[in-house]
PDB file of C-alpha atoms in Angstrom:
ATOM      1  CA  UNK S   4     -29.348-132.016 -59.476  1.00 47.00           C
ATOM      2  CA  UNK S   5     -29.275-128.364 -58.719  1.00 47.00           C
ATOM      3  CA  UNK S   6     -26.647-126.533 -56.708  1.00 49.00           C
ATOM      4  CA  UNK S   7     -27.117-124.204 -53.798  1.00 46.00           C
ATOM      5  CA  UNK S   8     -27.066-121.179 -56.115  1.00 49.00           C
ATOM      6  CA  UNK S   9     -30.125-122.305 -58.028  1.00 44.00           C
ATOM      7  CA  UNK S  10     -32.515-119.511 -59.057  1.00 46.00           C
ATOM      8  CA  UNK S  11     -35.471-119.072 -56.764  1.00 45.00           C
ATOM      9  CA  UNK S  12     -33.549-120.194 -53.718  1.00 46.00           C
ATOM     10  CA  UNK S  13     -33.855-117.913 -50.683  1.00 45.00           C
ATOM     11  CA  UNK S  14     -31.186-117.140 -48.172  1.00 45.00           C
ATOM     12  CA  UNK S  15     -31.396-115.641 -44.719  1.00 46.00           C
ATOM     13  CA  UNK S  16     -30.134-112.101 -44.393  1.00 44.00           C
ATOM     14  CA  UNK S  17     -27.893-111.191 -41.479  1.00 45.00           C
ATOM     15  CA  UNK S  18     -29.841-109.721 -38.584  1.00 42.00           C
ATOM     16  CA  UNK S  19     -28.434-107.619 -35.726  1.00 44.00           C
ATOM     17  CA  UNK S  20     -30.068-108.971 -32.618  1.00 45.00           C
ATOM     18  CA  UNK S  21     -30.417-106.761 -29.556  1.00 43.00           C
ATOM     19  CA  UNK S  22     -29.296-108.124 -26.259  1.00 45.00           C
ATOM     20  CA  UNK S  23     -32.226-108.399 -23.936  1.00 42.00           C
ATOM     21  CA  UNK S  24     -30.191-107.897 -20.806  1.00 42.00           C
ATOM     22  CA  UNK S  25     -28.530-104.684 -21.915  1.00 43.00           C
ATOM     23  CA  UNK S  26     -29.879-101.451 -20.400  1.00 46.00           C
ATOM     24  CA  UNK S  27     -29.486 -97.908 -21.648  1.00 44.00           C
ATOM     25  CA  UNK S  28     -27.228 -95.644 -19.695  1.00 47.00           C
ATOM     26  CA  UNK S  29     -29.158 -93.122 -17.586  1.00 43.00           C
ATOM     27  CA  UNK S  30     -28.845 -89.452 -18.581  1.00 42.00           C
ATOM     28  CA  UNK S  31     -26.129 -87.546 -16.757  1.00 44.00           C
ATOM     29  CA  UNK S  32     -27.290 -85.842 -13.620  1.00 43.00           C
ATOM     30  CA  UNK S  33     -27.213 -82.043 -13.653  1.00 46.00           C
ATOM     31  CA  UNK S  34     -24.271 -80.419 -11.980  1.00 46.00           C
ATOM     32  CA  UNK S  35     -25.306 -78.733  -8.753  1.00 47.00           C
ATOM     33  CA  UNK S  36     -21.975 -77.235  -7.731  1.00 47.00           C
ATOM     34  CA  UNK S  37     -22.387 -74.005  -9.703  1.00 54.00           C
ATOM     35  CA  UNK S  38     -23.950 -71.165  -7.749  1.00 63.00           C
ATOM     36  CA  UNK S  39     -26.737 -69.244  -9.466  1.00 64.00           C
ATOM     37  CA  UNK S  40     -26.128 -65.612  -8.564  1.00 71.00           C
ATOM     38  CA  UNK S  41     -28.104 -62.581  -9.600  1.00 71.00           C
ATOM     39  CA  UNK S  42     -27.541 -60.874 -12.917  1.00 72.00           C
ATOM     40  CA  UNK S  43     -25.564 -57.625 -12.860  1.00 76.00           C
ATOM     41  CA  UNK S  44     -26.828 -54.558 -14.662  1.00 76.00           C
ATOM     42  CA  UNK S  45     -24.542 -52.708 -17.060  1.00 75.00           C
ATOM     43  CA  UNK S  46     -25.503 -49.318 -15.502  1.00 77.00           C
ATOM     44  CA  UNK S  47     -24.966 -47.616 -18.839  1.00 79.00           C
ATOM     45  CA  UNK S  48     -26.947 -44.430 -18.098  1.00 81.00           C
ATOM     46  CA  UNK S  49     -25.343 -43.615 -14.690  1.00 79.00           C
ATOM     47  CA  UNK S  50     -21.903 -44.484 -16.050  1.00 80.00           C
ATOM     48  CA  UNK S  51     -22.398 -42.292 -19.127  1.00 86.00           C
ATOM     49  CA  UNK S  52     -23.697 -39.329 -17.092  1.00 86.00           C
ATOM     50  CA  UNK S  53     -20.850 -39.592 -14.574  1.00 84.00           C
ATOM     51  CA  UNK S  54     -18.229 -39.886 -17.297  1.00 87.00           C
ATOM     52  CA  UNK S  55     -19.676 -36.893 -19.181  1.00 92.00           C
ATOM     53  CA  UNK S  56     -19.720 -34.686 -16.073  1.00 90.00           C
ATOM     54  CA  UNK S  57     -16.159 -35.636 -15.151  1.00 89.00           C
ATOM     55  CA  UNK S  58     -15.034 -35.001 -18.720  1.00 93.00           C
ATOM     56  CA  UNK S  59     -16.590 -31.528 -18.810  1.00 92.00           C
ATOM     57  CA  UNK S  60     -15.219 -30.587 -15.372  1.00 89.00           C
ATOM     58  CA  UNK S  61     -11.734 -31.917 -16.074  1.00 91.00           C
ATOM     59  CA  UNK S  62     -11.688 -30.247 -19.488  1.00 91.00           C
ATOM     60  CA  UNK S  63     -12.674 -26.882 -18.021  1.00 88.00           C
ATOM     61  CA  UNK S  64      -9.960 -27.042 -15.352  1.00 85.00           C
ATOM     62  CA  UNK S  65      -7.366 -28.243 -17.853  1.00 89.00           C
ATOM     63  CA  UNK S  66      -8.178 -25.404 -20.247  1.00 87.00           C
ATOM     64  CA  UNK S  67      -7.939 -22.807 -17.477  1.00 86.00           C
ATOM     65  CA  UNK S  68      -4.643 -24.173 -16.181  1.00 86.00           C
ATOM     66  CA  UNK S  69      -3.210 -24.206 -19.717  1.00 88.00           C
ATOM     67  CA  UNK S  70      -4.380 -20.602 -20.240  1.00 85.00           C
ATOM     68  CA  UNK S  71      -2.677 -19.473 -17.027  1.00 85.00           C
ATOM     69  CA  UNK S  72       0.526 -21.277 -18.038  1.00 86.00           C
ATOM     70  CA  UNK S  73       0.381 -19.450 -21.381  1.00 86.00           C
ATOM     71  CA  UNK S  74       0.387 -16.065 -19.625  1.00 84.00           C
ATOM     72  CA  UNK S  75      -3.319 -15.341 -19.619  1.00 84.00           C
ATOM     73  CA  UNK S  76      -5.398 -14.569 -16.559  1.00 82.00           C
ATOM     74  CA  UNK S  77      -7.510 -17.264 -14.946  1.00 80.00           C
ATOM     75  CA  UNK S  78     -11.160 -17.447 -15.867  1.00 81.00           C
ATOM     76  CA  UNK S  79     -13.607 -15.528 -13.712  1.00 85.00           C
ATOM     77  CA  UNK S  80     -15.465 -18.628 -12.497  1.00 82.00           C
ATOM     78  CA  UNK S  81     -12.261 -20.213 -11.158  1.00 81.00           C
ATOM     79  CA  UNK S  82     -11.178 -17.015  -9.410  1.00 83.00           C
ATOM     80  CA  UNK S  83     -14.623 -16.685  -7.869  1.00 86.00           C
ATOM     81  CA  UNK S  84     -14.633 -20.340  -6.780  1.00 80.00           C
ATOM     82  CA  UNK S  85     -11.171 -20.026  -5.196  1.00 81.00           C
ATOM     83  CA  UNK S  86     -12.236 -16.860  -3.355  1.00 85.00           C
ATOM     84  CA  UNK S  87     -15.422 -18.464  -2.070  1.00 83.00           C
ATOM     85  CA  UNK S  88     -13.558 -21.550  -0.842  1.00 79.00           C
ATOM     86  CA  UNK S  89     -10.984 -19.359   0.907  1.00 84.00           C
ATOM     87  CA  UNK S  90     -13.421 -16.941   2.548  1.00 85.00           C
ATOM     88  CA  UNK S  91     -16.416 -19.093   3.512  1.00 84.00           C
ATOM     89  CA  UNK S  92     -16.177 -20.939   6.872  1.00 86.00           C
ATOM     90  CA  UNK S  93     -16.749 -24.678   7.067  1.00 82.00           C
ATOM     91  CA  UNK S  94     -20.024 -24.284   8.976  1.00 85.00           C
ATOM     92  CA  UNK S  95     -21.536 -22.092   6.273  1.00 87.00           C
ATOM     93  CA  UNK S  96     -24.936 -23.230   5.042  1.00 88.00           C
ATOM     94  CA  UNK S  97     -23.971 -23.428   1.375  1.00 85.00           C
ATOM     95  CA  UNK S  98     -20.785 -25.322   2.207  1.00 85.00           C
ATOM     96  CA  UNK S  99     -22.754 -27.860   4.211  1.00 90.00           C
ATOM     97  CA  UNK S 100     -25.377 -28.180   1.442  1.00 92.00           C
ATOM     98  CA  UNK S 101     -22.696 -28.722  -1.187  1.00 89.00           C
ATOM     99  CA  UNK S 102     -20.926 -31.294   0.962  1.00 90.00           C
ATOM    100  CA  UNK S 103     -24.197 -33.114   1.582  1.00 94.00           C
ATOM    101  CA  UNK S 104     -25.047 -33.221  -2.130  1.00 93.00           C
ATOM    102  CA  UNK S 105     -21.559 -34.480  -2.988  1.00 90.00           C
ATOM    103  CA  UNK S 106     -21.760 -37.159  -0.273  1.00 93.00           C
ATOM    104  CA  UNK S 107     -25.221 -38.263  -1.464  1.00 94.00           C
ATOM    105  CA  UNK S 108     -24.008 -38.561  -5.063  1.00 88.00           C
ATOM    106  CA  UNK S 109     -20.960 -40.524  -3.928  1.00 88.00           C
ATOM    107  CA  UNK S 110     -23.077 -42.931  -1.891  1.00 91.00           C
ATOM    108  CA  UNK S 111     -25.460 -43.342  -4.833  1.00 87.00           C
ATOM    109  CA  UNK S 112     -22.578 -44.226  -7.152  1.00 83.00           C
ATOM    110  CA  UNK S 113     -21.170 -46.679  -4.601  1.00 85.00           C
ATOM    111  CA  UNK S 114     -24.591 -48.284  -4.238  1.00 86.00           C
ATOM    112  CA  UNK S 115     -24.863 -48.690  -7.998  1.00 80.00           C
ATOM    113  CA  UNK S 116     -21.371 -50.182  -8.163  1.00 79.00           C
ATOM    114  CA  UNK S 117     -21.888 -52.703  -5.342  1.00 81.00           C
ATOM    115  CA  UNK S 118     -25.440 -53.925  -6.091  1.00 79.00           C
ATOM    116  CA  UNK S 119     -26.306 -56.268  -8.983  1.00 77.00           C
ATOM    117  CA  UNK S 120     -29.432 -54.559 -10.238  1.00 75.00           C
ATOM    118  CA  UNK S 121     -31.727 -56.273 -12.779  1.00 79.00           C
ATOM    119  CA  UNK S 122     -34.267 -57.036 -10.103  1.00 78.00           C
ATOM    120  CA  UNK S 123     -36.775 -58.056 -12.777  1.00 83.00           C
ATOM    121  CA  UNK S 124     -34.726 -61.144 -13.751  1.00 87.00           C
ATOM    122  CA  UNK S 125     -34.987 -64.227 -11.540  1.00 88.00           C
ATOM    123  CA  UNK S 126     -31.910 -66.509 -11.740  1.00 89.00           C
ATOM    124  CA  UNK S 127     -32.612 -70.119 -12.647  1.00 87.00           C
ATOM    125  CA  UNK S 128     -30.859 -73.247 -11.464  1.00 87.00           C
ATOM    126  CA  UNK S 129     -27.570 -73.864 -13.204  1.00 83.00           C
ATOM    127  CA  UNK S 130     -27.313 -77.300 -14.780  1.00 79.00           C
ATOM    128  CA  UNK S 131     -23.927 -76.468 -16.329  1.00 81.00           C
ATOM    129  CA  UNK S 132     -21.195 -74.236 -14.848  1.00 79.00           C
ATOM    130  CA  UNK S 133     -20.764 -72.314 -18.114  1.00 78.00           C
ATOM    131  CA  UNK S 134     -24.449 -71.632 -18.777  1.00 80.00           C
ATOM    132  CA  UNK S 135     -26.605 -69.093 -16.938  1.00 81.00           C
ATOM    133  CA  UNK S 136     -30.311 -68.537 -17.454  1.00 85.00           C
ATOM    134  CA  UNK S 137     -32.860 -66.157 -16.021  1.00 88.00           C
ATOM    135  CA  UNK S 138     -36.627 -65.778 -16.065  1.00 90.00           C
ATOM    136  CA  UNK S 139     -38.378 -62.439 -16.210  1.00 91.00           C
ATOM    137  CA  UNK S 140     -40.644 -61.797 -13.233  1.00 91.00           C
ATOM    138  CA  UNK S 141     -43.541 -60.761 -15.463  1.00 93.00           C
ATOM    139  CA  UNK S 142     -43.226 -64.024 -17.390  1.00 93.00           C
ATOM    140  CA  UNK S 143     -43.232 -66.014 -14.145  1.00 93.00           C
ATOM    141  CA  UNK S 144     -46.311 -64.115 -12.981  1.00 94.00           C
ATOM    142  CA  UNK S 145     -48.057 -64.842 -16.285  1.00 95.00           C
ATOM    143  CA  UNK S 146     -47.366 -68.572 -15.951  1.00 95.00           C
ATOM    144  CA  UNK S 147     -48.694 -68.617 -12.386  1.00 95.00           C
ATOM    145  CA  UNK S 148     -51.803 -66.661 -13.364  1.00 95.00           C
ATOM    146  CA  UNK S 149     -52.555 -69.004 -16.290  1.00 95.00           C
ATOM    147  CA  UNK S 150     -52.217 -72.045 -14.046  1.00 95.00           C
ATOM    148  CA  UNK S 151     -54.391 -70.423 -11.389  1.00 95.00           C
ATOM    149  CA  UNK S 152     -57.136 -69.800 -13.948  1.00 95.00           C
ATOM    150  CA  UNK S 153     -57.220 -73.544 -14.673  1.00 94.00           C
ATOM    151  CA  UNK S 154     -58.372 -74.323 -11.121  1.00 95.00           C
ATOM    152  CA  UNK S 155     -62.089 -74.990 -10.871  1.00 94.00           C
ATOM    153  CA  UNK S 156     -63.960 -72.144  -9.244  1.00 93.00           C
ATOM    154  CA  UNK S 157     -61.445 -69.388 -10.037  1.00 94.00           C
ATOM    155  CA  UNK S 158     -63.099 -66.500 -11.863  1.00 93.00           C
ATOM    156  CA  UNK S 159     -60.077 -64.190 -12.037  1.00 94.00           C
ATOM    157  CA  UNK S 160     -56.551 -64.107 -10.662  1.00 95.00           C
ATOM    158  CA  UNK S 161     -53.874 -61.483 -10.158  1.00 95.00           C
ATOM    159  CA  UNK S 162     -50.233 -62.391  -9.483  1.00 95.00           C
ATOM    160  CA  UNK S 163     -47.344 -60.186  -8.375  1.00 94.00           C
ATOM    161  CA  UNK S 164     -43.952 -61.880  -8.352  1.00 92.00           C
ATOM    162  CA  UNK S 165     -40.997 -60.616  -6.369  1.00 89.00           C
ATOM    163  CA  UNK S 166     -37.567 -62.116  -5.796  1.00 85.00           C
ATOM    164  CA  UNK S 167     -38.603 -63.955  -2.641  1.00 88.00           C
ATOM    165  CA  UNK S 168     -42.401 -63.945  -2.700  1.00 93.00           C
ATOM    166  CA  UNK S 169     -45.257 -64.456  -5.141  1.00 94.00           C
ATOM    167  CA  UNK S 170     -48.612 -62.942  -4.152  1.00 95.00           C
ATOM    168  CA  UNK S 171     -51.665 -64.551  -5.716  1.00 95.00           C
ATOM    169  CA  UNK S 172     -55.065 -62.897  -5.350  1.00 95.00           C
ATOM    170  CA  UNK S 173     -57.922 -64.954  -6.788  1.00 95.00           C
ATOM    171  CA  UNK S 174     -61.659 -64.441  -7.023  1.00 95.00           C
ATOM    172  CA  UNK S 175     -63.881 -67.526  -6.785  1.00 94.00           C
ATOM    173  CA  UNK S 176     -67.513 -67.426  -7.859  1.00 90.00           C
ATOM    174  CA  UNK S 177     -68.401 -70.980  -6.786  1.00 89.00           C
ATOM    175  CA  UNK S 178     -67.051 -73.825  -4.615  1.00 91.00           C
ATOM    176  CA  UNK S 179     -65.905 -73.393  -1.050  1.00 93.00           C
ATOM    177  CA  UNK S 180     -63.096 -70.890  -0.603  1.00 94.00           C
ATOM    178  CA  UNK S 181     -61.016 -73.323   1.458  1.00 94.00           C
ATOM    179  CA  UNK S 182     -61.231 -75.952  -1.285  1.00 95.00           C
ATOM    180  CA  UNK S 183     -60.254 -73.446  -3.963  1.00 94.00           C
ATOM    181  CA  UNK S 184     -57.345 -72.208  -1.841  1.00 95.00           C
ATOM    182  CA  UNK S 185     -56.130 -75.766  -1.256  1.00 95.00           C
ATOM    183  CA  UNK S 186     -56.213 -76.547  -4.963  1.00 95.00           C
ATOM    184  CA  UNK S 187     -54.439 -73.278  -5.757  1.00 95.00           C
ATOM    185  CA  UNK S 188     -51.693 -74.026  -3.242  1.00 95.00           C
ATOM    186  CA  UNK S 189     -51.108 -77.467  -4.732  1.00 95.00           C
ATOM    187  CA  UNK S 190     -51.171 -76.341  -8.376  1.00 95.00           C
ATOM    188  CA  UNK S 191     -49.052 -73.219  -7.878  1.00 95.00           C
ATOM    189  CA  UNK S 192     -46.508 -75.004  -5.681  1.00 95.00           C
ATOM    190  CA  UNK S 193     -45.984 -77.543  -8.442  1.00 95.00           C
ATOM    191  CA  UNK S 194     -45.805 -74.716 -11.014  1.00 95.00           C
ATOM    192  CA  UNK S 195     -43.175 -72.797  -9.034  1.00 94.00           C
ATOM    193  CA  UNK S 196     -41.132 -75.974  -8.705  1.00 92.00           C
ATOM    194  CA  UNK S 197     -41.365 -76.495 -12.461  1.00 93.00           C
ATOM    195  CA  UNK S 198     -40.062 -73.004 -13.256  1.00 92.00           C
ATOM    196  CA  UNK S 199     -36.558 -74.151 -12.327  1.00 90.00           C
ATOM    197  CA  UNK S 200     -35.663 -71.076 -10.277  1.00 91.00           C
ATOM    198  CA  UNK S 201     -32.584 -71.071  -8.098  1.00 89.00           C
ATOM    199  CA  UNK S 202     -34.549 -69.505  -5.220  1.00 89.00           C
ATOM    200  CA  UNK S 203     -38.228 -70.358  -5.649  1.00 91.00           C
ATOM    201  CA  UNK S 204     -40.430 -67.580  -4.235  1.00 92.00           C
ATOM    202  CA  UNK S 205     -42.769 -68.297  -1.352  1.00 94.00           C
ATOM    203  CA  UNK S 206     -46.437 -68.371  -2.236  1.00 94.00           C
ATOM    204  CA  UNK S 207     -49.021 -66.142  -0.629  1.00 94.00           C
ATOM    205  CA  UNK S 208     -52.494 -67.175  -1.823  1.00 95.00           C
ATOM    206  CA  UNK S 209     -55.724 -65.366  -0.978  1.00 95.00           C
ATOM    207  CA  UNK S 210     -59.171 -66.222  -2.311  1.00 95.00           C
ATOM    208  CA  UNK S 211     -62.287 -64.106  -1.962  1.00 93.00           C
ATOM    209  CA  UNK S 212     -65.773 -63.807  -3.366  1.00 92.00           C
ATOM    210  CA  UNK S 213     -66.534 -61.299  -6.136  1.00 90.00           C
ATOM    211  CA  UNK S 214     -67.862 -57.966  -4.942  1.00 78.00           C
ATOM    212  CA  UNK S 215     -71.469 -57.019  -5.363  1.00 68.00           C
ATOM    213  CA  UNK S 216     -72.376 -54.898  -8.383  1.00 61.00           C
ATOM    214  CA  UNK S 217     -74.175 -51.632  -7.882  1.00 48.00           C
TER     215      UNK S 217
END
């Protein structure tokens, strides 16, 4: 008689069986509470120019005041400026021009400080509160143009994308213009939805025949 451990005997290996009734957990839904605002520009050039001008002006005044405190006479430009400000009336033309230029520069700086800038970047939907993404307008226009060229009957297409509107101008060399326009509307609407933008631009589609040569 031979025992259970006899050579040549086979044994069943343990197998991990999957439960048929178990279902995989669905992926977490994206968070929609985060607001996708516009991207703010650093304004490096205006800030650098303003800081440089203020530094030069403040340095000149500080040097002149220190020279006067040291017993020297004030510089000629400051004496002339003080005399002009004391003698010229408020309704003088040069006073009004200077005030207008100063007010325009101040309003320009306020406008730069209060507006986001970076108009060429379109904010995308935020799926996570700590992550922000943007799409360049030229890249969005390129995607729309490539999809428009895939529509039957479209010979050429030109797309201009703004923050709130995307203008599509297509040339069709065959098929009915209404049919081409309908297909373009459907394809481009689906494409805009797939870009994932926070504020999808409205489509403006126009289709025409190619112009005659000669």
